[in-house]
Amino acid sequence: MEEVATADTEPSPMRIALRISYLGRRFSGSQQQPDTRTVEGVLIETCLRLGLFEDFRSAGFVSAGRTDAGVSARKQMVAFTTPYPERAVSSLNRMLPYDCQATGWAEVPESFNPRYQAKSRTYRYLFPEEGLDLQLMEEAASRFVGLHDFRRIARVEEGRDPMRRILSAGIFRDEDLIVFEVSGKSFLWNMVRGMATLLCAAGAGVIPPERISTLLTEEGDRIPAAPPDPLVLWDVDCGLTFNPLMRSEKADQLLRNEADRLRIGEKMVGWLGGDRRDLFWNEEIHDELGHLL
Amino acid sequence: MEEVATADTEPSPMRIALRISYLGRRFSGSQQQPDTRTVEGVLIETCLRLGLFEDFRSAGFVSAGRTDAGVSARKQMVAFTTPYPERAVSSLNRMLPYDCQATGWAEVPESFNPRYQAKSRTYRYLFPEEGLDLQLMEEAASRFVGLHDFRRIARVEEGRDPMRRILSAGIFRDEDLIVFEVSGKSFLWNMVRGMATLLCAAGAGVIPPERISTLLTEEGDRIPAAPPDPLVLWDVDCGLTFNPLMRSEKADQLLRNEADRLRIGEKMVGWLGGDRRDLFWNEEIHDELGHLL
């Protein structure tokens, strides 16, 4: 047990930023909510147990952004102020669950807020490759780049600006999956998942890639969001240099167990018939989006 | 809607055997239980909805064998008697959920009971390959062949014979997984999962393969069962020739979606650190089994 500093040697508080990685599947989103397991909830509870702060509000605990239930993060960012930064660095990962671990830390100015200081955010979205044409998807993705009104593929809260600038949007293959990678200064709620729906429609030949540009500017119903599980907040760039933090040994082991379970489940499903593949995404998209597109 | 035969043309009942494939993860085992989703429960409920019989007991509904919660089956077998076999064949898969489908049917004598008429049952168990030596596992598996008392690696119900004859037991690689395949006339409860524990211990170098022969005959605590999810009832041989049944289109689609979800989940876990692999099974086995072996 670490010794807690006594009042007369109370250290001066330091604000730190943490790079956080989590598996979205077991969380009801990132944002704190009562009576449900959220990323912020788990982080704040662990900080409280470690005595890093007594109240998340006075510690100025903030995240770079909200992710929905099911959405994972490779490099989410949080920041808070604590008199015990060494304790945070040395003990957080041992106390955090395996599906939410810190992978880096940095000292930041007292005014630092990752939500407002992020220069860019990058997301990745995964598609199964079957039935999807990589080149059509590339052409479709390129249509998102630049400044556009994204209200038709996002949930826009009352009074928010629906214009967003996309810095880059690309498609590449990774083994038997297709990866969409998109960067922008900020994103609207559900916006990347709306992009994923359109990319899937273009890749399956349901809409021509150039249709995306006109779609964004047309009046009409909102395009539904693609499922959350294939989405990961890949990076948040605040111009910081992070000191790496190791995942705890136990967390590493449990994450590998999870990977094994998934590989075994995949083989099992394949054995029971799930490896006969065809253009099913195509059909689904026709059914669900036909009337919208 | 098919016309239901009137009383004066009531067809004579036929007993049929069905080959059933199911994904264990979403079932609380195969055997009927009140208020929980089981394979038999789902099958019987669907037969009742189709009017194939009015009561599962009088229809002589029986399974070839029980599988535990989490255990899958590629070729489980059930049999029942119905006046409407054509309806069963033409409609069952459309009414059954995607995770439980019939893959074949055969007409059988009225006395047919797959539980007692099975000449052999074959199971497969999946291991991640990391940290496991294929050759050590092969040597270990060969020790199970023949007639042995398996009480130390199975749950033996009061008054049951703990002797079982293993016809074959082999190990092979399938992509990045190791498969254990074992056949016998019948198995005790939890017996294949007990074998899996010992194979894992041998493959990881925790026990020498030849230790298995002595272990089986020694007095001592029961060896714990390995997890259920990697186990599949691969085949039940009753000497029947089955007419193939197609999975419903919807079931096929949902199973492929499941495969996609698993592949995407695996990639996600890999991105978050789950692809750094080492001998963790080895450590686990040391911790849990050290005192037993």
Coordinates of C-alpha atoms in Angstrom, one line a residue:
Chain A
M1 CA 0.0 0.0 0.0
E2 CA 1.3 3.4 -0.9
E3 CA 1.6 5.9 1.9
V4 CA -0.8 8.8 1.6
A5 CA 0.8 12.2 2.0
T6 CA -0.1 14.0 5.2
A7 CA -1.6 17.4 5.2
D8 CA 1.6 19.4 5.7
T9 CA 3.3 17.7 2.8
E10 CA 0.2 17.7 0.5
P11 CA 1.6 17.7 -3.0
S12 CA 0.5 20.3 -5.5
P13 CA -2.0 19.0 -7.9
M14 CA -1.1 18.1 -11.4
R15 CA -3.4 17.8 -14.5
I16 CA -2.8 14.7 -16.5
A17 CA -4.2 13.4 -19.8
L18 CA -4.6 9.6 -20.2
R19 CA -4.9 7.7 -23.4
I20 CA -7.7 5.1 -22.9
S21 CA -8.4 1.9 -24.9
Y22 CA -11.7 0.0 -24.4
L23 CA -13.7 -2.8 -25.9
G24 CA -17.2 -1.2 -26.6
R25 CA -19.2 -4.4 -26.4
R26 CA -19.5 -4.6 -22.6
F27 CA -20.1 -0.9 -22.1
S28 CA -23.4 1.1 -22.4
G29 CA -21.4 3.8 -24.1
S30 CA -18.6 6.1 -22.8
Q31 CA -20.7 8.8 -21.1
Q32 CA -21.5 8.5 -17.4
Q33 CA -25.0 7.3 -16.6
P34 CA -26.6 6.1 -13.4
D35 CA -27.0 2.3 -12.9
T36 CA -25.2 1.2 -16.0
R37 CA -21.7 0.3 -16.9
T38 CA -20.0 3.1 -18.9
V39 CA -16.4 3.9 -19.7
E40 CA -16.4 7.1 -17.7
G41 CA -18.2 5.4 -14.9
V42 CA -15.6 2.7 -14.6
L43 CA -12.7 5.2 -14.9
I44 CA -14.2 7.6 -12.3
E45 CA -15.0 4.8 -9.9
T46 CA -11.4 3.5 -10.2
C47 CA -9.9 6.9 -9.6
L48 CA -12.1 7.3 -6.5
R49 CA -11.0 3.9 -5.2
L50 CA -7.4 5.0 -5.7
G51 CA -8.0 8.3 -3.9
L52 CA -6.8 10.2 -7.0
F53 CA -9.6 12.7 -6.4
E54 CA -12.7 13.0 -4.3
D55 CA -15.1 14.4 -6.8
F56 CA -14.9 14.1 -10.6
R57 CA -16.3 17.6 -11.1
S58 CA -13.8 19.4 -9.0
A59 CA -11.1 17.2 -10.6
G60 CA -12.2 18.5 -13.9
F61 CA -12.6 15.0 -15.3
V62 CA -13.4 15.2 -19.1
S63 CA -13.3 13.0 -22.1
A64 CA -12.3 14.0 -25.7
G65 CA -15.6 12.7 -26.9
R66 CA -18.6 10.5 -26.5
T67 CA -18.8 7.0 -28.0
D68 CA -22.1 5.1 -28.3
A69 CA -22.9 1.7 -26.7
G70 CA -20.9 -1.0 -28.5
V71 CA -18.3 1.4 -30.0
S72 CA -14.7 0.7 -29.0
A73 CA -11.7 3.0 -28.7
R74 CA -8.1 2.5 -29.3
K75 CA -7.0 6.0 -28.2
Q76 CA -9.8 7.8 -26.4
M77 CA -8.5 10.6 -24.2
V78 CA -9.5 11.8 -20.7
A79 CA -8.0 14.4 -18.4
F80 CA -8.3 15.1 -14.7
T81 CA -6.4 16.9 -12.0
T82 CA -4.9 15.0 -9.1
P83 CA -2.4 15.5 -6.3
Y84 CA -1.2 11.9 -6.9
P85 CA -0.2 11.5 -10.5
E86 CA 2.4 8.9 -9.7
R87 CA -0.2 6.8 -8.1
A88 CA -2.4 7.1 -11.2
V89 CA 0.4 6.0 -13.4
S90 CA 1.6 3.1 -11.3
S91 CA -1.8 1.7 -10.2
L92 CA -4.6 2.6 -12.6
N93 CA -4.2 -0.3 -15.0
R94 CA -4.0 -2.9 -12.1
M95 CA -7.3 -1.6 -10.8
L96 CA -9.1 -1.1 -14.1
P97 CA -11.0 -4.0 -15.8
Y98 CA -9.3 -5.8 -18.7
D99 CA -11.7 -4.2 -21.2
C100 CA -10.7 -0.6 -20.3
Q101 CA -7.0 0.2 -19.9
A102 CA -4.8 3.3 -20.1
T103 CA -2.0 3.1 -22.7
G104 CA -0.3 6.4 -22.1
W105 CA -0.1 9.5 -19.9
A106 CA 1.0 13.1 -20.3
E107 CA 1.3 16.1 -18.0
V108 CA -0.9 18.9 -19.3
P109 CA -1.7 22.6 -18.4
E110 CA -4.4 23.1 -15.8
S111 CA -6.7 24.6 -18.6
F112 CA -6.4 21.5 -20.8
N113 CA -9.7 20.0 -22.1
P114 CA -9.3 17.3 -24.7
R115 CA -12.8 17.9 -26.0
Y116 CA -12.0 21.4 -27.2
Q117 CA -8.2 21.0 -27.8
A118 CA -8.4 18.0 -30.1
K119 CA -7.0 19.0 -33.5
S120 CA -8.4 15.9 -35.1
R121 CA -10.2 12.7 -34.4
T122 CA -9.8 9.5 -36.4
Y123 CA -12.3 6.7 -36.6
R124 CA -12.2 3.3 -38.2
Y125 CA -15.2 1.2 -39.3
L126 CA -14.9 -2.5 -40.3
F127 CA -16.9 -4.3 -43.0
P128 CA -16.9 -7.9 -44.1
E129 CA -15.4 -7.9 -47.6
E130 CA -18.0 -10.3 -49.1
G131 CA -20.3 -8.5 -51.6
L132 CA -18.5 -5.2 -51.3
D133 CA -16.4 -3.6 -54.1
L134 CA -13.3 -1.9 -52.7
Q135 CA -12.9 0.5 -55.5
L136 CA -16.5 1.7 -55.4
M137 CA -16.1 2.2 -51.7
E138 CA -12.9 4.2 -52.2
E139 CA -14.7 6.5 -54.7
A140 CA -17.6 6.8 -52.2
A141 CA -15.4 7.6 -49.3
S142 CA -13.6 10.4 -51.2
R143 CA -17.0 12.2 -51.5
F144 CA -17.0 12.9 -47.8
V145 CA -13.8 14.9 -47.8
G146 CA -14.1 18.6 -47.4
L147 CA -16.8 20.8 -45.7
H148 CA -20.3 19.4 -45.9
D149 CA -23.7 19.5 -44.2
F150 CA -24.0 16.0 -42.6
R151 CA -27.4 16.4 -41.0
R152 CA -28.9 13.6 -43.2
I153 CA -26.5 11.0 -41.9
A154 CA -26.2 12.1 -38.3
R155 CA -28.3 13.0 -35.2
V156 CA -27.9 16.8 -35.0
E157 CA -28.9 18.2 -31.6
E158 CA -31.0 21.3 -31.5
G159 CA -29.0 24.4 -32.3
R160 CA -25.8 22.6 -33.4
D161 CA -24.0 23.3 -36.6
P162 CA -24.5 20.4 -39.0
M163 CA -21.4 21.5 -41.1
R164 CA -18.3 19.4 -40.5
R165 CA -14.9 19.4 -42.3
I166 CA -13.6 15.9 -43.2
L167 CA -9.8 16.0 -43.5
S168 CA -9.3 12.5 -45.0
A169 CA -11.4 9.4 -45.8
G170 CA -9.9 6.2 -47.1
I171 CA -10.6 2.6 -47.6
F172 CA -8.2 -0.3 -47.4
R173 CA -8.2 -4.1 -47.0
D174 CA -7.0 -5.8 -43.8
E175 CA -7.0 -9.6 -44.2
D176 CA -10.6 -10.5 -45.0
L177 CA -12.1 -7.3 -43.8
I178 CA -12.5 -3.8 -45.3
V179 CA -11.5 -0.8 -43.2
F180 CA -12.8 2.7 -43.6
E181 CA -10.6 5.3 -41.9
V182 CA -11.9 8.9 -41.6
S183 CA -10.4 12.0 -39.9
G184 CA -11.9 15.3 -39.0
K185 CA -11.7 18.0 -36.5
S186 CA -15.0 16.9 -34.9
F187 CA -17.9 14.7 -35.8
L188 CA -21.7 14.8 -35.2
W189 CA -23.4 12.1 -33.2
N190 CA -23.8 8.9 -35.3
M191 CA -22.1 10.5 -38.2
V192 CA -19.4 7.9 -38.9
R193 CA -22.0 5.2 -38.7
G194 CA -24.2 7.1 -41.2
M195 CA -21.1 7.3 -43.5
A196 CA -20.7 3.5 -43.0
T197 CA -24.3 2.9 -44.2
L198 CA -23.6 4.9 -47.4
L199 CA -20.2 3.2 -48.0
C200 CA -21.9 -0.2 -47.7
A201 CA -24.6 0.8 -50.1
A202 CA -22.1 2.1 -52.6
G203 CA -19.8 -0.9 -52.2
A204 CA -22.7 -3.3 -52.8
G205 CA -23.7 -1.4 -55.9
V206 CA -27.0 -0.1 -54.5
I207 CA -26.1 3.5 -55.2
P208 CA -23.3 4.9 -57.4
P209 CA -20.5 6.5 -55.4
E210 CA -21.2 10.0 -56.9
R211 CA -24.8 9.8 -55.5
I212 CA -23.3 10.5 -52.1
S213 CA -22.5 14.1 -52.9
T214 CA -26.1 14.8 -54.0
L215 CA -27.6 12.8 -51.1
L216 CA -25.9 14.9 -48.5
T217 CA -27.4 18.1 -49.9
E218 CA -31.0 16.8 -50.6
E219 CA -33.9 17.1 -48.2
G220 CA -35.2 13.7 -46.9
D221 CA -35.3 11.3 -44.1
R222 CA -32.2 10.6 -42.1
I223 CA -30.1 7.7 -43.4
P224 CA -30.0 5.0 -40.6
A225 CA -26.7 4.4 -38.8
A226 CA -24.8 1.2 -39.4
P227 CA -24.2 -1.1 -36.3
P228 CA -22.0 0.2 -33.5
D229 CA -19.7 -2.8 -32.9
P230 CA -17.5 -2.4 -36.1
L231 CA -16.7 1.2 -35.1
V232 CA -13.5 2.2 -33.1
L233 CA -12.3 5.7 -32.1
W234 CA -8.8 5.1 -33.5
D235 CA -7.1 8.3 -32.4
V236 CA -7.5 11.7 -30.9
D237 CA -4.8 14.2 -31.7
C238 CA -4.3 17.0 -29.2
G239 CA -0.6 17.5 -30.1
L240 CA 0.6 15.7 -26.9
T241 CA 3.5 13.3 -26.5
F242 CA 2.4 10.4 -24.3
N243 CA 4.5 8.3 -22.0
P244 CA 3.5 4.7 -22.7
L245 CA 1.6 2.8 -20.0
M246 CA 1.6 -1.0 -20.0
R247 CA -1.7 -2.9 -19.8
S248 CA -1.7 -5.0 -16.6
E249 CA -0.6 -8.6 -17.0
K250 CA -4.0 -9.8 -16.0
A251 CA -5.8 -7.5 -18.4
D252 CA -3.5 -8.7 -21.2
Q253 CA -4.3 -12.3 -20.4
L254 CA -8.1 -11.7 -20.3
L255 CA -8.0 -9.8 -23.6
R256 CA -6.1 -12.7 -25.2
N257 CA -8.7 -15.1 -23.8
E258 CA -11.4 -12.9 -25.4
A259 CA -9.5 -13.1 -28.7
D260 CA -9.4 -16.9 -28.4
R261 CA -13.1 -17.1 -27.6
L262 CA -13.8 -15.1 -30.7
R263 CA -11.6 -17.2 -33.0
I264 CA -13.1 -20.4 -31.5
G265 CA -16.6 -19.0 -31.9
E266 CA -15.8 -18.1 -35.5
K267 CA -14.6 -21.6 -36.3
M268 CA -17.7 -23.1 -34.7
V269 CA -20.1 -20.9 -36.7
G270 CA -18.1 -21.8 -39.8
W271 CA -18.5 -25.5 -39.0
L272 CA -22.3 -25.1 -38.6
G273 CA -22.7 -23.4 -42.0
G274 CA -21.7 -19.8 -41.4
D275 CA -18.8 -20.0 -43.9
R276 CA -21.1 -20.2 -47.0
R277 CA -20.9 -16.5 -48.0
D278 CA -22.7 -14.4 -50.6
L279 CA -24.1 -11.0 -51.1
F280 CA -26.3 -10.8 -48.1
W281 CA -25.4 -7.3 -47.1
N282 CA -26.5 -6.3 -50.6
E283 CA -30.0 -7.7 -50.0
E284 CA -30.3 -6.2 -46.5
I285 CA -29.3 -2.8 -47.9
H286 CA -31.9 -3.1 -50.7
D287 CA -34.6 -3.9 -48.2
E288 CA -33.8 -1.3 -45.6
L289 CA -32.6 1.6 -47.7
G290 CA -34.5 1.2 -51.0
H291 CA -37.1 3.7 -50.1
L292 CA -34.6 6.2 -48.8
L293 CA -32.2 6.3 -51.6
Chain B
M1 CA -51.3 -22.5 -45.2
E2 CA -51.2 -26.2 -45.6
E3 CA -54.6 -28.0 -45.4
V4 CA -54.9 -30.1 -42.3
A5 CA -56.2 -33.6 -43.1
T6 CA -59.7 -34.3 -41.9
A7 CA -60.4 -37.1 -39.5
D8 CA -61.5 -39.6 -42.2
T9 CA -58.3 -39.1 -44.1
E10 CA -56.0 -38.9 -41.0
P11 CA -52.7 -40.1 -42.3
S12 CA -50.9 -42.9 -40.5
P13 CA -48.1 -41.6 -38.3
M14 CA -44.5 -41.9 -39.3
R15 CA -41.5 -41.8 -37.0
I16 CA -38.7 -39.6 -38.3
A17 CA -35.2 -38.8 -37.2
L18 CA -33.8 -35.3 -37.7
R19 CA -30.2 -34.3 -37.8
I20 CA -29.9 -31.0 -35.8
S21 CA -27.2 -28.3 -35.8
Y22 CA -27.1 -25.6 -33.1
L23 CA -24.9 -22.9 -31.7
G24 CA -24.5 -23.7 -28.0
R25 CA -23.8 -20.1 -26.9
R26 CA -27.4 -19.0 -26.8
F27 CA -28.8 -22.1 -25.2
S28 CA -28.9 -23.3 -21.6
G29 CA -28.0 -26.8 -22.8
S30 CA -29.9 -29.2 -24.9
Q31 CA -32.2 -30.8 -22.3
Q32 CA -35.7 -29.4 -21.7
Q33 CA -36.0 -27.2 -18.6
P34 CA -38.8 -24.9 -17.6
D35 CA -38.4 -21.1 -18.1
T36 CA -35.1 -21.3 -20.0
R37 CA -34.1 -21.5 -23.6
T38 CA -32.9 -25.1 -24.4
V39 CA -32.5 -26.9 -27.7
E40 CA -35.2 -29.5 -26.9
G41 CA -37.5 -26.7 -25.7
V42 CA -37.1 -24.8 -29.0
L43 CA -37.6 -27.9 -31.1
I44 CA -40.6 -29.1 -29.2
E45 CA -42.2 -25.7 -29.2
T46 CA -41.8 -25.4 -32.9
C47 CA -43.2 -28.9 -33.6
L48 CA -46.2 -27.9 -31.5
R49 CA -46.7 -24.7 -33.4
L50 CA -46.6 -26.7 -36.7
G51 CA -49.1 -29.2 -35.3
L52 CA -46.6 -32.1 -35.8
F53 CA -47.7 -33.6 -32.5
E54 CA -49.8 -32.5 -29.5
D55 CA -47.6 -33.8 -26.8
F56 CA -43.9 -34.5 -26.9
R57 CA -44.2 -37.6 -24.7
S58 CA -46.9 -39.4 -26.7
A59 CA -44.9 -38.4 -29.9
G60 CA -41.9 -40.2 -28.3
F61 CA -39.7 -37.1 -28.8
V62 CA -36.1 -38.1 -27.8
S63 CA -32.5 -36.8 -28.4
A64 CA -29.4 -38.9 -29.0
G65 CA -27.8 -37.2 -26.0
R66 CA -27.5 -34.2 -23.7
T67 CA -25.2 -31.4 -24.3
D68 CA -24.3 -28.8 -21.6
A69 CA -25.0 -25.0 -21.8
G70 CA -22.6 -23.5 -24.3
V71 CA -21.8 -26.7 -26.2
S72 CA -22.7 -26.7 -29.9
A73 CA -23.7 -29.5 -32.2
R74 CA -23.1 -30.1 -35.8
K75 CA -25.1 -33.4 -36.0
Q76 CA -27.2 -33.9 -32.9
M77 CA -30.1 -36.3 -33.6
V78 CA -33.7 -36.2 -32.4
A79 CA -36.6 -38.5 -33.3
F80 CA -40.4 -38.2 -33.0
T81 CA -43.6 -39.6 -34.4
T82 CA -45.9 -37.4 -36.4
P83 CA -48.8 -37.9 -38.8
Y84 CA -47.4 -35.0 -40.9
P85 CA -43.8 -35.8 -41.8
E86 CA -44.0 -33.7 -45.1
R87 CA -44.9 -30.7 -43.1
A88 CA -42.0 -31.3 -40.7
V89 CA -39.6 -31.5 -43.7
S90 CA -41.0 -28.6 -45.6
S91 CA -41.6 -26.1 -42.7
L92 CA -39.4 -26.8 -39.7
N93 CA -36.4 -24.8 -40.8
R94 CA -38.5 -21.8 -41.7
M95 CA -40.0 -21.8 -38.2
L96 CA -36.9 -22.7 -36.2
P97 CA -34.5 -19.9 -35.1
Y98 CA -31.2 -19.4 -37.0
D99 CA -29.1 -20.9 -34.2
C100 CA -30.9 -24.3 -34.3
Q101 CA -31.7 -25.8 -37.7
A102 CA -32.3 -29.3 -39.1
T103 CA -29.8 -30.5 -41.7
G104 CA -31.3 -33.9 -42.6
W105 CA -34.2 -36.3 -42.0
A106 CA -34.8 -40.0 -42.3
E107 CA -37.7 -42.3 -41.9
V108 CA -37.1 -44.7 -39.0
P109 CA -38.9 -47.7 -37.4
E110 CA -41.4 -46.9 -34.7
S111 CA -39.1 -48.4 -32.1
F112 CA -36.2 -46.1 -33.1
N113 CA -34.4 -44.3 -30.2
P114 CA -31.2 -42.4 -31.1
R115 CA -30.0 -42.5 -27.5
Y116 CA -29.8 -46.3 -27.4
Q117 CA -29.2 -47.0 -31.1
A118 CA -26.2 -44.7 -31.6
K119 CA -23.2 -46.9 -32.7
S120 CA -20.8 -44.0 -32.0
R121 CA -20.7 -40.4 -31.1
T122 CA -17.9 -38.0 -32.2
Y123 CA -17.0 -34.8 -30.4
R124 CA -14.5 -32.1 -31.4
Y125 CA -12.8 -29.6 -29.0
L126 CA -11.0 -26.5 -30.1
F127 CA -7.8 -25.0 -28.5
P128 CA -5.9 -21.9 -29.4
E129 CA -2.5 -23.1 -30.7
E130 CA -0.3 -20.7 -28.8
G131 CA 1.6 -22.4 -26.0
L132 CA 0.5 -25.9 -26.9
D133 CA 2.7 -28.6 -28.5
L134 CA 0.8 -30.5 -31.1
Q135 CA 2.9 -33.7 -30.7
L136 CA 2.6 -33.8 -27.0
M137 CA -1.1 -33.5 -27.4
E138 CA -1.2 -36.3 -29.9
E139 CA 0.6 -38.6 -27.5
A140 CA -1.7 -37.6 -24.7
A141 CA -4.8 -38.2 -26.8
S142 CA -3.7 -41.7 -27.8
R143 CA -3.7 -42.6 -24.1
F144 CA -7.5 -42.2 -24.0
V145 CA -8.1 -44.9 -26.6
G146 CA -9.5 -48.3 -25.4
L147 CA -11.6 -49.2 -22.3
H148 CA -10.9 -47.0 -19.3
D149 CA -12.5 -45.9 -16.0
F150 CA -13.1 -42.2 -16.7
R151 CA -14.7 -41.2 -13.3
R152 CA -11.8 -38.9 -12.5
I153 CA -12.5 -36.6 -15.5
A154 CA -16.3 -36.9 -15.6
R155 CA -19.4 -36.4 -13.5
V156 CA -20.6 -39.9 -12.9
E157 CA -24.2 -40.2 -11.7
E158 CA -25.0 -42.6 -8.9
G159 CA -25.1 -46.1 -10.0
R160 CA -23.7 -45.5 -13.6
D161 CA -20.8 -47.5 -15.0
P162 CA -17.7 -45.2 -15.2
M163 CA -16.1 -47.5 -17.8
R164 CA -16.2 -46.2 -21.4
R165 CA -14.6 -47.5 -24.6
I166 CA -12.9 -44.8 -26.7
L167 CA -12.7 -45.8 -30.4
S168 CA -10.4 -43.1 -31.6
A169 CA -8.8 -39.9 -30.3
G170 CA -6.8 -37.6 -32.5
I171 CA -5.3 -34.1 -32.7
F172 CA -4.9 -32.0 -35.8
R173 CA -4.3 -28.4 -36.7
D174 CA -7.0 -26.3 -38.4
E175 CA -5.7 -22.8 -39.4
D176 CA -4.5 -21.2 -36.1
L177 CA -6.5 -23.6 -33.9
I178 CA -5.8 -27.2 -32.6
V179 CA -8.7 -29.7 -32.9
F180 CA -9.2 -32.7 -30.7
E181 CA -11.5 -35.3 -32.2
V182 CA -12.7 -38.2 -30.1
S183 CA -15.2 -41.0 -30.9
G184 CA -16.8 -43.6 -28.6
K185 CA -20.0 -45.5 -28.2
S186 CA -21.1 -43.3 -25.4
F187 CA -19.6 -40.7 -23.1
L188 CA -20.1 -39.7 -19.4
W189 CA -21.3 -36.3 -18.4
N190 CA -18.4 -33.7 -18.8
M191 CA -16.0 -36.4 -20.0
V192 CA -14.8 -34.8 -23.2
R193 CA -14.3 -31.5 -21.4
G194 CA -12.2 -33.4 -18.7
M195 CA -10.2 -34.9 -21.6
A196 CA -9.7 -31.4 -22.9
T197 CA -8.2 -30.2 -19.6
L198 CA -5.7 -33.0 -19.6
L199 CA -4.8 -32.5 -23.3
C200 CA -4.2 -28.8 -22.5
A201 CA -2.0 -29.7 -19.5
A202 CA 0.0 -32.2 -21.6
G203 CA 0.3 -29.8 -24.6
A204 CA 1.5 -27.0 -22.3
G205 CA 4.1 -29.3 -20.8
V206 CA 2.5 -29.3 -17.3
I207 CA 2.2 -33.1 -17.3
P208 CA 4.0 -35.7 -19.5
P209 CA 1.6 -37.4 -21.9
E210 CA 2.1 -40.8 -20.3
R211 CA 0.9 -39.4 -17.0
I212 CA -2.6 -39.6 -18.4
S213 CA -2.8 -43.3 -18.2
T214 CA -1.8 -43.4 -14.5
L215 CA -4.0 -40.4 -13.6
L216 CA -7.1 -42.2 -14.9
T217 CA -6.5 -45.1 -12.5
E218 CA -5.4 -43.1 -9.4
E219 CA -7.7 -42.1 -6.6
G220 CA -8.1 -38.4 -6.2
D221 CA -10.2 -35.3 -6.8
R222 CA -12.0 -34.9 -10.0
I223 CA -10.1 -33.0 -12.7
P224 CA -12.1 -29.9 -13.6
A225 CA -13.8 -29.6 -17.0
A226 CA -12.5 -27.3 -19.6
P227 CA -14.9 -24.5 -20.8
P228 CA -18.0 -25.6 -22.8
D229 CA -17.9 -23.2 -25.8
P230 CA -15.0 -24.9 -27.7
L231 CA -16.9 -28.2 -27.6
V232 CA -19.1 -29.5 -30.5
L233 CA -21.0 -32.7 -30.8
W234 CA -19.6 -33.5 -34.3
D235 CA -21.6 -36.5 -35.3
V236 CA -23.9 -39.3 -34.0
D237 CA -23.8 -42.5 -36.1
C238 CA -27.0 -44.5 -35.9
G239 CA -26.3 -46.1 -39.3
L240 CA -29.0 -44.0 -41.0
T241 CA -28.9 -42.4 -44.4
F242 CA -30.3 -38.8 -44.2
N243 CA -32.1 -36.8 -46.8
P244 CA -30.5 -33.4 -46.7
L245 CA -32.5 -30.4 -45.5
M246 CA -31.5 -26.9 -46.4
R247 CA -31.1 -24.3 -43.6
S248 CA -33.7 -21.5 -44.2
E249 CA -32.4 -18.5 -46.2
K250 CA -33.0 -16.3 -43.2
A251 CA -31.2 -18.6 -40.9
D252 CA -28.2 -18.8 -43.3
Q253 CA -28.1 -15.0 -43.4
L254 CA -28.2 -14.6 -39.7
L255 CA -25.5 -17.2 -39.2
R256 CA -23.2 -15.4 -41.6
N257 CA -24.0 -12.2 -39.8
E258 CA -22.9 -13.9 -36.6
A259 CA -19.6 -15.0 -38.4
D260 CA -19.0 -11.4 -39.5
R261 CA -19.6 -10.1 -36.0
L262 CA -17.1 -12.6 -34.6
R263 CA -14.4 -11.7 -37.2
I264 CA -15.0 -8.0 -36.6
G265 CA -14.8 -8.5 -32.9
E266 CA -11.6 -10.5 -33.3
K267 CA -10.0 -7.7 -35.3
M268 CA -11.1 -5.1 -32.8
V269 CA -9.6 -7.1 -29.9
G270 CA -6.4 -7.5 -31.9
W271 CA -6.2 -3.7 -32.4
L272 CA -6.7 -3.1 -28.7
G273 CA -3.8 -5.4 -27.8
G274 CA -5.2 -8.9 -27.9
D275 CA -2.9 -10.1 -30.6
R276 CA 0.2 -10.2 -28.3
R277 CA 0.2 -13.8 -27.5
D278 CA 2.2 -16.0 -25.2
L279 CA 2.0 -19.1 -23.0
F280 CA -0.9 -17.9 -20.9
W281 CA -2.8 -21.2 -21.0
N282 CA 0.3 -22.7 -19.5
E283 CA 0.2 -20.3 -16.5
E284 CA -3.5 -20.9 -15.9
I285 CA -3.1 -24.6 -16.0
H286 CA -0.2 -24.4 -13.5
D287 CA -2.3 -22.3 -11.1
E288 CA -5.5 -24.3 -11.3
L289 CA -4.3 -27.8 -11.7
G290 CA -0.9 -27.8 -9.9
H291 CA -2.3 -29.3 -6.7
L292 CA -4.4 -31.9 -8.5
L293 CA -1.7 -33.3 -10.8

